[in-house]
Amino acid sequence: MSETVVHASGNVFIDLGYPPDEAAILQMRADLMADLRKWIKAKRLTQSKAAEILGVSQSRVSDLIRSKWERFSLEMLITLATRAGMHVTLKKAA
């Protein structure tokens, strides 16, 4: 039995079959959510304190912690990351 090895593209959403434009946005959203979760953990914030800093409800922070990515637009995640003191930029890959 031979195994087929498929090399990853670097974007899991492309690998899952999403069109490149949608995959790019989904990857950005996933990356920002991961960065926000790391920030909350590194600062040892409660969901309530994180919500206060980010200017959202505690339930929104809970959605963020539980990776409910479908509930966050890219624009909202950029806003939250900026409120967390992150510098968000968009770079075109070569």
Tab-separated table of C-alpha atoms in Angstrom:
chain	number	residue	atom	x	y	z
A	1	MET	CA	0.000	0.000	0.000
A	2	SER	CA	1.474	3.340	-1.017
A	3	GLU	CA	0.717	6.611	0.698
A	4	THR	CA	0.136	9.823	-1.156
A	5	VAL	CA	1.800	12.798	0.455
A	6	VAL	CA	0.102	16.118	-0.131
A	7	HIS	CA	2.161	19.155	0.713
A	8	ALA	CA	0.392	21.919	2.583
A	9	SER	CA	-0.049	25.238	0.844
A	10	GLY	CA	0.582	27.266	3.990
A	11	ASN	CA	-3.109	28.144	4.226
A	12	VAL	CA	-5.297	25.432	5.702
A	13	PHE	CA	-8.387	26.976	4.124
A	14	ILE	CA	-6.958	26.605	0.617
A	15	ASP	CA	-6.085	23.015	1.526
A	16	LEU	CA	-9.729	22.532	2.556
A	17	GLY	CA	-10.905	23.682	-0.872
A	18	TYR	CA	-11.940	27.289	-0.264
A	19	PRO	CA	-11.367	29.716	-3.149
A	20	PRO	CA	-8.116	31.703	-2.707
A	21	ASP	CA	-9.850	35.014	-1.926
A	22	GLU	CA	-12.075	33.521	0.764
A	23	ALA	CA	-9.199	31.407	2.122
A	24	ALA	CA	-7.037	34.513	2.570
A	25	ILE	CA	-9.710	36.257	4.645
A	26	LEU	CA	-10.405	33.142	6.701
A	27	GLN	CA	-6.678	32.722	7.409
A	28	MET	CA	-6.384	36.353	8.525
A	29	ARG	CA	-9.385	35.929	10.812
A	30	ALA	CA	-7.962	32.729	12.299
A	31	ASP	CA	-4.564	34.364	12.865
A	32	LEU	CA	-6.060	37.417	14.568
A	33	MET	CA	-8.261	35.268	16.795
A	34	ALA	CA	-5.252	33.188	17.830
A	35	ASP	CA	-3.266	36.356	18.578
A	36	LEU	CA	-6.111	37.744	20.694
A	37	ARG	CA	-6.429	34.483	22.642
A	38	LYS	CA	-2.660	34.518	23.279
A	39	TRP	CA	-2.879	38.144	24.434
A	40	ILE	CA	-5.682	37.327	26.900
A	41	LYS	CA	-3.727	34.352	28.235
A	42	ALA	CA	-0.388	36.220	28.452
A	43	LYS	CA	-2.027	39.091	30.352
A	44	ARG	CA	-3.869	36.566	32.558
A	45	LEU	CA	-7.114	38.428	31.974
A	46	THR	CA	-10.500	37.192	33.025
A	47	GLN	CA	-13.117	37.253	30.299
A	48	SER	CA	-14.766	40.179	32.084
A	49	LYS	CA	-11.541	42.193	32.248
A	50	ALA	CA	-10.700	41.381	28.613
A	51	ALA	CA	-14.214	42.480	27.626
A	52	GLU	CA	-13.742	45.774	29.471
A	53	ILE	CA	-10.426	46.470	27.720
A	54	LEU	CA	-11.721	45.412	24.304
A	55	GLY	CA	-15.011	47.297	24.652
A	56	VAL	CA	-17.224	44.260	24.070
A	57	SER	CA	-19.440	42.031	26.175
A	58	GLN	CA	-18.088	39.098	28.164
A	59	SER	CA	-20.061	36.767	25.904
A	60	ARG	CA	-18.153	38.116	22.868
A	61	VAL	CA	-14.866	37.346	24.629
A	62	SER	CA	-16.208	33.865	25.357
A	63	ASP	CA	-16.944	33.437	21.631
A	64	LEU	CA	-13.390	34.542	20.901
A	65	ILE	CA	-11.881	32.124	23.432
A	66	ARG	CA	-13.972	29.268	22.029
A	67	SER	CA	-12.857	30.083	18.448
A	68	LYS	CA	-16.335	30.918	17.187
A	69	TRP	CA	-14.719	32.519	14.136
A	70	GLU	CA	-17.972	32.695	12.204
A	71	ARG	CA	-19.184	35.344	14.673
A	72	PHE	CA	-16.351	37.780	13.927
A	73	SER	CA	-15.703	39.748	10.776
A	74	LEU	CA	-12.145	40.558	9.788
A	75	GLU	CA	-12.907	44.218	10.474
A	76	MET	CA	-14.105	43.453	14.011
A	77	LEU	CA	-11.028	41.345	14.754
A	78	ILE	CA	-8.754	44.152	13.532
A	79	THR	CA	-10.638	46.542	15.818
A	80	LEU	CA	-10.249	44.209	18.812
A	81	ALA	CA	-6.555	43.621	18.103
A	82	THR	CA	-5.982	47.383	17.892
A	83	ARG	CA	-7.796	47.887	21.199
A	84	ALA	CA	-5.508	45.227	22.670
A	85	GLY	CA	-2.532	47.359	21.639
A	86	MET	CA	-1.519	45.264	18.655
A	87	HIS	CA	-0.284	46.895	15.465
A	88	VAL	CA	-2.170	45.224	12.625
A	89	THR	CA	-0.847	45.490	9.099
A	90	LEU	CA	-1.552	43.750	5.839
A	91	LYS	CA	1.446	42.504	3.916
A	92	LYS	CA	1.359	41.155	0.411
A	93	ALA	CA	3.232	37.861	0.171
A	94	ALA	CA	5.721	37.515	-2.621
